[in-house]
Coordinates of C-alpha atoms in Angstrom, one line a residue:
M1 CA 0.0 0.0 0.0
P2 CA 1.3 3.5 -0.8
P3 CA 2.2 5.6 2.2
V4 CA 0.6 8.8 3.4
L5 CA 2.6 11.8 4.5
V6 CA 1.0 13.8 7.3
I7 CA 2.3 17.2 8.3
G8 CA 0.8 19.0 11.3
S9 CA 0.9 19.7 15.0
V10 CA 1.8 17.2 17.7
A11 CA 0.6 18.5 21.1
M12 CA -0.2 17.7 24.7
D13 CA -3.8 18.7 25.3
H14 CA -5.5 19.7 28.5
V15 CA -9.2 19.0 28.1
K16 CA -12.2 19.7 30.3
T17 CA -15.7 18.5 29.4
P18 CA -18.9 18.2 31.4
Y19 CA -17.8 14.6 32.0
Q20 CA -14.2 14.9 33.1
K21 CA -11.0 16.8 33.1
R22 CA -7.8 15.3 31.6
Q23 CA -4.3 16.6 31.4
K24 CA -1.4 16.0 29.0
L25 CA -3.3 14.0 26.4
L26 CA -1.6 13.2 23.2
G27 CA -3.2 15.6 20.7
G28 CA -2.6 17.9 17.8
S29 CA -3.8 17.7 14.2
A30 CA -1.1 15.4 13.0
S31 CA -1.6 12.9 15.9
Y32 CA -5.3 12.4 15.3
S33 CA -4.9 12.3 11.5
T34 CA -2.0 9.9 11.7
I35 CA -3.7 7.3 13.9
A36 CA -6.9 7.5 11.8
A37 CA -5.0 7.1 8.5
S38 CA -2.9 4.2 9.9
F39 CA -5.9 1.9 9.8
F40 CA -5.7 1.9 6.0
S41 CA -2.2 2.8 4.9
P42 CA 1.4 3.3 6.2
V43 CA 1.9 6.8 7.5
R44 CA 5.0 9.1 7.6
L45 CA 4.6 11.7 10.3
V46 CA 6.2 15.1 10.1
G47 CA 6.0 17.3 13.2
V48 CA 8.0 18.6 16.1
V49 CA 7.9 17.9 19.8
G50 CA 9.9 19.1 22.8
E51 CA 12.2 17.4 25.2
D52 CA 9.2 16.8 27.5
F53 CA 7.4 14.6 25.1
P54 CA 6.5 11.4 27.0
E55 CA 8.1 8.1 26.0
E56 CA 4.7 6.4 26.1
Y57 CA 3.6 8.6 23.2
W58 CA 6.6 7.6 21.1
S59 CA 5.7 4.0 21.8
L60 CA 2.1 4.5 21.0
L61 CA 2.9 6.0 17.6
A62 CA 5.5 3.3 16.9
S63 CA 2.9 0.6 17.7
R64 CA 0.8 1.9 14.8
S65 CA 3.8 1.3 12.4
V66 CA 4.1 5.1 11.9
G67 CA 7.3 6.4 10.3
L68 CA 8.8 8.7 12.9
D69 CA 11.9 9.9 11.0
G70 CA 10.1 13.2 10.4
L71 CA 9.1 13.8 14.0
Q72 CA 11.8 16.1 15.3
V73 CA 12.8 16.8 18.9
A74 CA 13.6 20.4 19.5
K75 CA 15.0 22.0 22.7
G76 CA 12.1 23.3 24.7
K77 CA 8.5 22.2 25.4
T78 CA 5.9 20.5 23.3
F79 CA 3.0 22.5 21.9
Q80 CA 0.3 22.7 24.5
W81 CA -3.4 23.5 24.2
S82 CA -6.0 23.9 27.0
V83 CA -9.7 23.9 26.3
V84 CA -13.0 23.8 28.2
Y85 CA -16.1 22.5 26.4
H86 CA -19.5 23.9 27.1
T87 CA -22.4 21.8 28.5
N88 CA -23.9 20.9 25.1
M89 CA -20.4 20.2 23.6
D90 CA -21.3 22.5 20.7
G91 CA -19.1 25.3 21.9
R92 CA -15.8 25.6 23.6
T93 CA -13.5 28.1 25.2
T94 CA -9.8 28.0 24.6
I95 CA -7.9 28.7 27.8
S96 CA -4.4 28.8 26.4
T97 CA -2.4 28.0 23.3
R98 CA 1.4 27.6 23.8
L99 CA 3.1 27.0 20.6
N100 CA 6.5 26.4 22.2
V101 CA 8.7 24.4 19.8
L102 CA 6.1 24.5 17.0
Q103 CA 6.5 28.3 16.7
D104 CA 9.8 28.0 14.8
F105 CA 9.3 24.6 13.2
S106 CA 10.7 24.5 9.7
P107 CA 11.1 20.9 8.7
T108 CA 13.5 19.3 6.2
L109 CA 11.9 16.2 4.9
P110 CA 13.9 13.0 4.9
R111 CA 14.7 12.0 1.3
V112 CA 12.4 9.0 1.3
Y113 CA 9.5 11.2 2.4
Q114 CA 10.0 13.5 -0.5
T115 CA 8.5 10.9 -2.9
T116 CA 5.4 10.1 -0.8
P117 CA 2.4 9.9 -3.2
Y118 CA -0.4 10.9 -0.9
V119 CA -0.1 14.0 1.3
L120 CA -2.3 15.4 4.1
L121 CA -1.5 18.9 5.2
A122 CA -3.2 18.7 8.5
N123 CA -4.4 21.8 10.4
V124 CA -1.4 24.0 10.9
S125 CA -0.3 27.4 9.5
P126 CA -0.6 27.7 5.7
K127 CA 3.0 28.9 5.6
L128 CA 4.2 25.7 7.1
Q129 CA 1.9 23.6 4.9
K130 CA 3.1 25.3 1.8
Y131 CA 6.8 25.1 2.8
T132 CA 6.5 21.3 3.5
L133 CA 4.5 20.6 0.3
G134 CA 7.2 22.3 -1.7
Q135 CA 9.6 19.5 -0.7
V136 CA 7.4 16.7 -2.0
Q137 CA 8.1 15.6 -5.6
S138 CA 5.0 15.2 -7.8
P139 CA 2.5 13.8 -5.3
L140 CA -0.5 12.0 -6.7
F141 CA -3.0 13.6 -4.3
V142 CA -2.8 16.4 -1.8
A143 CA -5.5 17.2 0.8
A144 CA -5.3 20.2 3.1
N145 CA -7.2 21.0 6.3
T146 CA -7.6 24.5 7.7
M147 CA -9.4 26.5 10.4
D148 CA -11.0 29.9 10.8
F149 CA -7.9 31.4 12.5
W150 CA -5.8 30.8 9.4
I151 CA -8.6 32.1 7.1
K152 CA -8.5 35.4 9.1
E153 CA -4.8 35.7 9.9
A154 CA -3.1 34.1 6.9
R155 CA -5.6 34.4 4.1
K156 CA -3.2 35.4 1.4
T157 CA -0.9 32.4 2.0
L158 CA -3.9 30.1 2.3
L159 CA -5.3 31.2 -1.1
S160 CA -1.9 30.6 -2.6
L161 CA -1.8 27.1 -1.1
L162 CA -5.2 26.2 -2.5
R163 CA -3.8 26.4 -6.0
D164 CA -1.5 23.5 -5.2
V165 CA -3.9 21.1 -3.5
D166 CA -6.4 18.6 -4.9
M167 CA -8.8 18.7 -1.9
L168 CA -9.6 21.2 0.8
I169 CA -11.3 20.0 4.0
L170 CA -13.0 22.5 6.3
N171 CA -16.2 22.9 8.3
E172 CA -19.3 24.8 7.4
H173 CA -18.4 27.9 9.5
E174 CA -14.9 28.1 7.9
A175 CA -16.4 27.8 4.4
R176 CA -18.6 30.7 5.1
E177 CA -15.7 32.7 6.5
L178 CA -13.6 31.9 3.5
T179 CA -16.2 32.8 0.9
G180 CA -18.5 35.3 2.6
V181 CA -21.7 33.4 1.5
T182 CA -24.0 31.4 3.7
D183 CA -25.3 28.7 1.3
L184 CA -22.9 25.8 1.7
V185 CA -23.2 24.4 -1.9
R186 CA -22.5 27.8 -3.3
A187 CA -19.7 28.3 -0.9
G188 CA -18.2 24.9 -1.9
N189 CA -18.4 25.8 -5.6
L190 CA -16.7 29.1 -4.9
I191 CA -13.9 27.3 -3.2
L192 CA -13.5 25.0 -6.2
E193 CA -12.9 28.1 -8.3
L194 CA -9.9 28.9 -6.0
G195 CA -8.0 25.8 -7.1
P196 CA -8.9 22.5 -5.5
E197 CA -10.6 19.9 -7.6
F198 CA -12.6 18.7 -4.6
V199 CA -14.0 20.3 -1.4
V200 CA -15.3 18.5 1.7
L201 CA -17.5 20.5 4.0
S202 CA -17.9 19.0 7.5
K203 CA -21.3 19.8 9.1
G204 CA -20.7 18.1 12.5
E205 CA -23.7 16.2 13.7
H206 CA -25.3 16.8 10.3
G207 CA -22.7 15.0 8.3
A208 CA -20.5 16.1 5.4
L209 CA -20.7 17.4 1.8
L210 CA -18.3 16.3 -0.9
L211 CA -18.2 18.6 -4.0
G212 CA -16.5 18.2 -7.3
K213 CA -16.8 20.3 -10.5
N214 CA -20.0 18.7 -11.5
S215 CA -20.7 16.3 -8.6
L216 CA -22.2 16.4 -5.1
F217 CA -22.4 13.8 -2.4
S218 CA -24.1 14.2 1.0
C219 CA -23.0 11.8 3.8
P220 CA -25.0 11.7 7.1
A221 CA -23.3 11.7 10.5
Y222 CA -23.3 8.5 12.4
P223 CA -25.9 8.8 15.3
L224 CA -24.1 8.7 18.6
G225 CA -25.5 8.2 22.1
A226 CA -23.0 10.4 23.8
V227 CA -20.0 12.5 22.9
R228 CA -17.2 12.4 25.5
D229 CA -14.5 14.6 23.9
P230 CA -15.0 16.3 20.5
T231 CA -11.3 17.2 20.3
G232 CA -9.7 15.9 17.1
A233 CA -12.9 14.8 15.3
G234 CA -12.1 16.9 12.2
D235 CA -8.5 15.6 12.1
S236 CA -9.7 12.0 12.5
F237 CA -12.1 12.6 9.6
A238 CA -9.3 14.0 7.4
G239 CA -6.9 11.2 8.3
G240 CA -9.5 8.5 7.7
M241 CA -10.3 10.0 4.3
I242 CA -6.7 10.2 3.0
G243 CA -5.7 6.8 4.5
Y244 CA -8.6 5.1 2.7
L245 CA -8.0 7.0 -0.5
A246 CA -4.3 5.9 -0.6
N247 CA -5.4 2.3 0.1
A248 CA -8.1 2.3 -2.6
C249 CA -6.3 4.3 -5.3
N250 CA -2.9 2.6 -5.2
E251 CA -2.3 2.9 -8.9
K252 CA 0.9 4.6 -10.1
N253 CA -1.0 7.6 -11.3
S254 CA -3.9 9.8 -10.2
S255 CA -6.3 8.3 -12.7
G256 CA -7.4 5.8 -10.1
I257 CA -9.0 8.6 -8.0
T258 CA -12.7 8.6 -8.9
F259 CA -15.6 10.5 -7.3
E260 CA -17.0 7.1 -6.2
K261 CA -13.8 6.3 -4.3
L262 CA -13.9 9.8 -2.8
R263 CA -17.5 9.2 -1.6
L264 CA -16.3 6.0 0.1
A265 CA -13.4 8.0 1.6
V266 CA -15.9 10.5 3.1
I267 CA -17.9 7.6 4.6
Y268 CA -14.8 6.1 6.2
G269 CA -13.6 9.5 7.4
T270 CA -17.0 10.0 9.1
V271 CA -16.7 6.6 10.7
L272 CA -13.3 7.3 12.2
A273 CA -14.5 10.7 13.4
S274 CA -17.5 9.1 15.1
F275 CA -15.3 6.7 17.0
S276 CA -12.8 9.4 18.0
V277 CA -15.4 11.4 20.1
E278 CA -16.4 8.4 22.2
A279 CA -13.5 8.7 24.6
F280 CA -10.9 11.3 25.6
G281 CA -8.1 12.1 23.3
L282 CA -6.9 9.1 21.1
E283 CA -8.1 6.5 23.6
R284 CA -11.0 5.2 21.5
L285 CA -9.0 5.1 18.2
C286 CA -6.2 3.2 19.9
T287 CA -8.6 0.4 21.0
L288 CA -10.5 0.3 17.7
T289 CA -10.6 -2.9 15.6
W290 CA -11.1 -3.3 11.9
L291 CA -14.3 -5.2 12.6
D292 CA -15.6 -2.1 14.5
I293 CA -14.8 0.1 11.5
E294 CA -16.5 -2.2 9.0
R295 CA -19.7 -2.6 11.0
R296 CA -20.1 1.1 11.4
Y297 CA -19.2 1.7 7.8
N298 CA -21.9 -0.7 6.7
S299 CA -24.4 1.1 8.9
L300 CA -23.4 4.5 7.4
C301 CA -23.7 3.2 3.9
T302 CA -27.3 2.1 4.7
L303 CA -28.1 5.5 6.1
S304 CA -26.6 7.3 3.1
Q305 CA -28.2 4.8 0.7
F306 CA -24.8 4.2 -0.8
P307 CA -24.3 0.8 -2.4
F308 CA -21.6 -1.3 -0.7

Protein backbone atom coordinates (compact mmCIF):
# COMPACT_ATOMS: atom_id res chain seq x y z
CA MET A 1 0.00 0.00 0.00
CA PRO A 2 1.34 3.46 -0.80
CA PRO A 3 2.23 5.60 2.22
CA VAL A 4 0.61 8.83 3.37
CA LEU A 5 2.63 11.85 4.47
CA VAL A 6 0.99 13.77 7.33
CA ILE A 7 2.32 17.18 8.35
CA GLY A 8 0.76 19.00 11.29
CA SER A 9 0.93 19.69 15.00
CA VAL A 10 1.78 17.19 17.72
CA ALA A 11 0.59 18.45 21.07
CA MET A 12 -0.18 17.74 24.66
CA ASP A 13 -3.80 18.69 25.30
CA HIS A 14 -5.47 19.71 28.54
CA VAL A 15 -9.20 19.05 28.09
CA LYS A 16 -12.19 19.67 30.34
CA THR A 17 -15.68 18.54 29.37
CA PRO A 18 -18.91 18.21 31.39
CA TYR A 19 -17.83 14.60 31.99
CA GLN A 20 -14.23 14.86 33.10
CA LYS A 21 -10.98 16.79 33.12
CA ARG A 22 -7.82 15.27 31.62
CA GLN A 23 -4.25 16.57 31.41
CA LYS A 24 -1.39 15.99 28.98
CA LEU A 25 -3.32 13.95 26.42
CA LEU A 26 -1.55 13.21 23.15
CA GLY A 27 -3.17 15.62 20.72
CA GLY A 28 -2.57 17.88 17.77
CA SER A 29 -3.85 17.69 14.20
CA ALA A 30 -1.07 15.38 13.01
CA SER A 31 -1.55 12.90 15.87
CA TYR A 32 -5.27 12.38 15.25
CA SER A 33 -4.87 12.31 11.47
CA THR A 34 -1.98 9.86 11.66
CA ILE A 35 -3.71 7.33 13.90
CA ALA A 36 -6.89 7.48 11.78
CA ALA A 37 -4.99 7.07 8.50
CA SER A 38 -2.92 4.19 9.88
CA PHE A 39 -5.93 1.87 9.79
CA PHE A 40 -5.69 1.93 5.99
CA SER A 41 -2.15 2.82 4.90
CA PRO A 42 1.39 3.29 6.22
CA VAL A 43 1.91 6.82 7.54
CA ARG A 44 4.98 9.06 7.57
CA LEU A 45 4.56 11.69 10.27
CA VAL A 46 6.17 15.13 10.05
CA GLY A 47 6.03 17.30 13.16
CA VAL A 48 7.99 18.57 16.13
CA VAL A 49 7.91 17.86 19.85
CA GLY A 50 9.88 19.11 22.80
CA GLU A 51 12.20 17.37 25.21
CA ASP A 52 9.21 16.83 27.52
CA PHE A 53 7.36 14.59 25.05
CA PRO A 54 6.49 11.40 26.99
CA GLU A 55 8.12 8.12 25.99
CA GLU A 56 4.72 6.42 26.13
CA TYR A 57 3.56 8.58 23.21
CA TRP A 58 6.59 7.63 21.14
CA SER A 59 5.69 4.01 21.84
CA LEU A 60 2.05 4.55 20.97
CA LEU A 61 2.90 6.03 17.57
CA ALA A 62 5.48 3.33 16.88
CA SER A 63 2.90 0.65 17.71
CA ARG A 64 0.84 1.88 14.75
CA SER A 65 3.83 1.32 12.43
CA VAL A 66 4.07 5.07 11.90
CA GLY A 67 7.27 6.36 10.29
CA LEU A 68 8.81 8.71 12.85
CA ASP A 69 11.92 9.89 11.00
CA GLY A 70 10.13 13.18 10.36
CA LEU A 71 9.09 13.76 13.98
CA GLN A 72 11.79 16.07 15.25
CA VAL A 73 12.76 16.77 18.85
CA ALA A 74 13.61 20.41 19.54
CA LYS A 75 14.98 22.05 22.65
CA GLY A 76 12.07 23.31 24.71
CA LYS A 77 8.52 22.20 25.44
CA THR A 78 5.94 20.51 23.25
CA PHE A 79 3.02 22.54 21.87
CA GLN A 80 0.27 22.69 24.52
CA TRP A 81 -3.42 23.49 24.16
CA SER A 82 -5.97 23.90 26.96
CA VAL A 83 -9.73 23.91 26.33
CA VAL A 84 -13.04 23.80 28.19
CA TYR A 85 -16.10 22.46 26.35
CA HIS A 86 -19.53 23.87 27.10
CA THR A 87 -22.40 21.81 28.49
CA ASN A 88 -23.89 20.87 25.11
CA MET A 89 -20.42 20.24 23.58
CA ASP A 90 -21.32 22.54 20.66
CA GLY A 91 -19.13 25.34 21.94
CA ARG A 92 -15.77 25.60 23.63
CA THR A 93 -13.46 28.14 25.24
CA THR A 94 -9.75 27.96 24.56
CA ILE A 95 -7.94 28.67 27.80
CA SER A 96 -4.41 28.81 26.41
CA THR A 97 -2.38 28.03 23.31
CA ARG A 98 1.35 27.64 23.85
CA LEU A 99 3.11 26.97 20.56
CA ASN A 100 6.48 26.38 22.20
CA VAL A 101 8.71 24.39 19.78
CA LEU A 102 6.06 24.53 17.04
CA GLN A 103 6.52 28.30 16.70
CA ASP A 104 9.84 28.04 14.85
CA PHE A 105 9.32 24.65 13.22
CA SER A 106 10.72 24.50 9.69
CA PRO A 107 11.10 20.86 8.67
CA THR A 108 13.47 19.34 6.17
CA LEU A 109 11.85 16.18 4.88
CA PRO A 110 13.88 12.96 4.92
CA ARG A 111 14.74 12.00 1.33
CA VAL A 112 12.44 8.98 1.28
CA TYR A 113 9.54 11.19 2.45
CA GLN A 114 9.99 13.50 -0.55
CA THR A 115 8.45 10.95 -2.93
CA THR A 116 5.38 10.10 -0.83
CA PRO A 117 2.41 9.87 -3.23
CA TYR A 118 -0.40 10.92 -0.86
CA VAL A 119 -0.12 14.00 1.34
CA LEU A 120 -2.31 15.38 4.10
CA LEU A 121 -1.53 18.93 5.18
CA ALA A 122 -3.23 18.72 8.55
CA ASN A 123 -4.41 21.81 10.39
CA VAL A 124 -1.36 24.02 10.90
CA SER A 125 -0.27 27.37 9.48
CA PRO A 126 -0.61 27.68 5.67
CA LYS A 127 2.98 28.90 5.56
CA LEU A 128 4.21 25.66 7.12
CA GLN A 129 1.87 23.60 4.91
CA LYS A 130 3.13 25.30 1.75
CA TYR A 131 6.79 25.06 2.79
CA THR A 132 6.54 21.33 3.48
CA LEU A 133 4.53 20.57 0.34
CA GLY A 134 7.21 22.31 -1.71
CA GLN A 135 9.62 19.52 -0.72
CA VAL A 136 7.38 16.71 -2.03
CA GLN A 137 8.08 15.59 -5.58
CA SER A 138 5.00 15.20 -7.81
CA PRO A 139 2.52 13.81 -5.26
CA LEU A 140 -0.51 12.02 -6.70
CA PHE A 141 -3.03 13.59 -4.32
CA VAL A 142 -2.78 16.41 -1.79
CA ALA A 143 -5.47 17.16 0.79
CA ALA A 144 -5.34 20.15 3.11
CA ASN A 145 -7.21 20.97 6.30
CA THR A 146 -7.58 24.47 7.73
CA MET A 147 -9.43 26.49 10.36
CA ASP A 148 -11.01 29.91 10.81
CA PHE A 149 -7.91 31.36 12.51
CA TRP A 150 -5.78 30.82 9.38
CA ILE A 151 -8.57 32.09 7.13
CA LYS A 152 -8.50 35.37 9.06
CA GLU A 153 -4.81 35.71 9.88
CA ALA A 154 -3.09 34.07 6.88
CA ARG A 155 -5.63 34.43 4.09
CA LYS A 156 -3.18 35.40 1.36
CA THR A 157 -0.91 32.42 2.02
CA LEU A 158 -3.91 30.08 2.31
CA LEU A 159 -5.27 31.22 -1.05
CA SER A 160 -1.86 30.61 -2.61
CA LEU A 161 -1.78 27.12 -1.09
CA LEU A 162 -5.21 26.25 -2.51
CA ARG A 163 -3.80 26.41 -6.04
CA ASP A 164 -1.47 23.53 -5.15
CA VAL A 165 -3.88 21.10 -3.47
CA ASP A 166 -6.40 18.62 -4.86
CA MET A 167 -8.82 18.75 -1.92
CA LEU A 168 -9.65 21.22 0.83
CA ILE A 169 -11.33 19.99 4.00
CA LEU A 170 -13.03 22.51 6.28
CA ASN A 171 -16.19 22.90 8.34
CA GLU A 172 -19.29 24.84 7.40
CA HIS A 173 -18.37 27.90 9.50
CA GLU A 174 -14.92 28.07 7.93
CA ALA A 175 -16.40 27.75 4.43
CA ARG A 176 -18.65 30.73 5.10
CA GLU A 177 -15.72 32.69 6.53
CA LEU A 178 -13.58 31.94 3.49
CA THR A 179 -16.22 32.76 0.86
CA GLY A 180 -18.52 35.26 2.56
CA VAL A 181 -21.66 33.35 1.51
CA THR A 182 -24.04 31.36 3.72
CA ASP A 183 -25.30 28.74 1.26
CA LEU A 184 -22.95 25.77 1.66
CA VAL A 185 -23.23 24.39 -1.86
CA ARG A 186 -22.54 27.81 -3.33
CA ALA A 187 -19.66 28.28 -0.86
CA GLY A 188 -18.23 24.92 -1.91
CA ASN A 189 -18.43 25.83 -5.59
CA LEU A 190 -16.69 29.14 -4.93
CA ILE A 191 -13.87 27.29 -3.16
CA LEU A 192 -13.52 25.00 -6.19
CA GLU A 193 -12.86 28.10 -8.27
CA LEU A 194 -9.91 28.92 -5.98
CA GLY A 195 -7.98 25.84 -7.10
CA PRO A 196 -8.91 22.52 -5.46
CA GLU A 197 -10.57 19.87 -7.59
CA PHE A 198 -12.65 18.71 -4.60
CA VAL A 199 -13.99 20.27 -1.42
CA VAL A 200 -15.28 18.50 1.68
CA LEU A 201 -17.50 20.51 4.03
CA SER A 202 -17.93 19.00 7.49
CA LYS A 203 -21.26 19.79 9.13
CA GLY A 204 -20.65 18.08 12.48
CA GLU A 205 -23.71 16.18 13.69
CA HIS A 206 -25.34 16.84 10.29
CA GLY A 207 -22.73 14.96 8.27
CA ALA A 208 -20.53 16.15 5.42
CA LEU A 209 -20.73 17.35 1.81
CA LEU A 210 -18.30 16.34 -0.93
CA LEU A 211 -18.23 18.60 -3.98
CA GLY A 212 -16.49 18.20 -7.32
CA LYS A 213 -16.75 20.31 -10.46
CA ASN A 214 -20.03 18.66 -11.48
CA SER A 215 -20.71 16.29 -8.60
CA LEU A 216 -22.19 16.39 -5.11
CA PHE A 217 -22.43 13.77 -2.37
CA SER A 218 -24.06 14.18 1.04
CA CYS A 219 -23.01 11.84 3.84
CA PRO A 220 -24.99 11.69 7.09
CA ALA A 221 -23.29 11.68 10.46
CA TYR A 222 -23.31 8.47 12.43
CA PRO A 223 -25.89 8.80 15.26
CA LEU A 224 -24.11 8.66 18.61
CA GLY A 225 -25.50 8.18 22.09
CA ALA A 226 -22.96 10.43 23.80
CA VAL A 227 -19.95 12.55 22.88
CA ARG A 228 -17.20 12.37 25.49
CA ASP A 229 -14.54 14.57 23.86
CA PRO A 230 -14.98 16.33 20.50
CA THR A 231 -11.27 17.16 20.25
CA GLY A 232 -9.68 15.91 17.05
CA ALA A 233 -12.88 14.80 15.32
CA GLY A 234 -12.13 16.85 12.20
CA ASP A 235 -8.53 15.64 12.12
CA SER A 236 -9.65 12.02 12.50
CA PHE A 237 -12.09 12.61 9.64
CA ALA A 238 -9.33 13.96 7.39
CA GLY A 239 -6.92 11.17 8.33
CA GLY A 240 -9.50 8.47 7.69
CA MET A 241 -10.26 9.95 4.28
CA ILE A 242 -6.68 10.23 3.03
CA GLY A 243 -5.74 6.83 4.47
CA TYR A 244 -8.61 5.09 2.73
CA LEU A 245 -7.96 6.95 -0.50
CA ALA A 246 -4.30 5.90 -0.58
CA ASN A 247 -5.36 2.30 0.06
CA ALA A 248 -8.08 2.28 -2.59
CA CYS A 249 -6.27 4.29 -5.28
CA ASN A 250 -2.89 2.60 -5.21
CA GLU A 251 -2.31 2.91 -8.93
CA LYS A 252 0.90 4.57 -10.13
CA ASN A 253 -0.97 7.63 -11.34
CA SER A 254 -3.86 9.78 -10.20
CA SER A 255 -6.31 8.30 -12.73
CA GLY A 256 -7.38 5.83 -10.06
CA ILE A 257 -8.97 8.62 -8.03
CA THR A 258 -12.66 8.63 -8.91
CA PHE A 259 -15.56 10.49 -7.35
CA GLU A 260 -17.02 7.15 -6.23
CA LYS A 261 -13.84 6.34 -4.28
CA LEU A 262 -13.90 9.82 -2.82
CA ARG A 263 -17.45 9.22 -1.61
CA LEU A 264 -16.30 6.04 0.11
CA ALA A 265 -13.40 7.99 1.62
CA VAL A 266 -15.87 10.49 3.09
CA ILE A 267 -17.86 7.65 4.65
CA TYR A 268 -14.76 6.08 6.17
CA GLY A 269 -13.64 9.49 7.41
CA THR A 270 -17.03 9.96 9.05
CA VAL A 271 -16.70 6.55 10.69
CA LEU A 272 -13.29 7.35 12.18
CA ALA A 273 -14.50 10.74 13.42
CA SER A 274 -17.52 9.13 15.11
CA PHE A 275 -15.27 6.74 17.03
CA SER A 276 -12.78 9.43 18.05
CA VAL A 277 -15.35 11.40 20.08
CA GLU A 278 -16.44 8.40 22.15
CA ALA A 279 -13.52 8.75 24.59
CA PHE A 280 -10.89 11.28 25.62
CA GLY A 281 -8.06 12.08 23.26
CA LEU A 282 -6.93 9.14 21.14
CA GLU A 283 -8.11 6.49 23.60
CA ARG A 284 -10.96 5.16 21.46
CA LEU A 285 -9.01 5.14 18.21
CA CYS A 286 -6.24 3.18 19.93
CA THR A 287 -8.64 0.41 21.01
CA LEU A 288 -10.49 0.31 17.69
CA THR A 289 -10.55 -2.86 15.59
CA TRP A 290 -11.07 -3.28 11.86
CA LEU A 291 -14.30 -5.17 12.59
CA ASP A 292 -15.61 -2.13 14.52
CA ILE A 293 -14.84 0.08 11.53
CA GLU A 294 -16.51 -2.22 9.00
CA ARG A 295 -19.67 -2.60 11.05
CA ARG A 296 -20.09 1.14 11.40
CA TYR A 297 -19.16 1.69 7.75
CA ASN A 298 -21.93 -0.70 6.69
CA SER A 299 -24.42 1.14 8.90
CA LEU A 300 -23.44 4.50 7.40
CA CYS A 301 -23.71 3.15 3.87
CA THR A 302 -27.26 2.09 4.69
CA LEU A 303 -28.08 5.53 6.13
CA SER A 304 -26.60 7.32 3.09
CA GLN A 305 -28.22 4.84 0.67
CA PHE A 306 -24.79 4.21 -0.83
CA PRO A 307 -24.25 0.76 -2.42
CA PHE A 308 -21.57 -1.27 -0.67
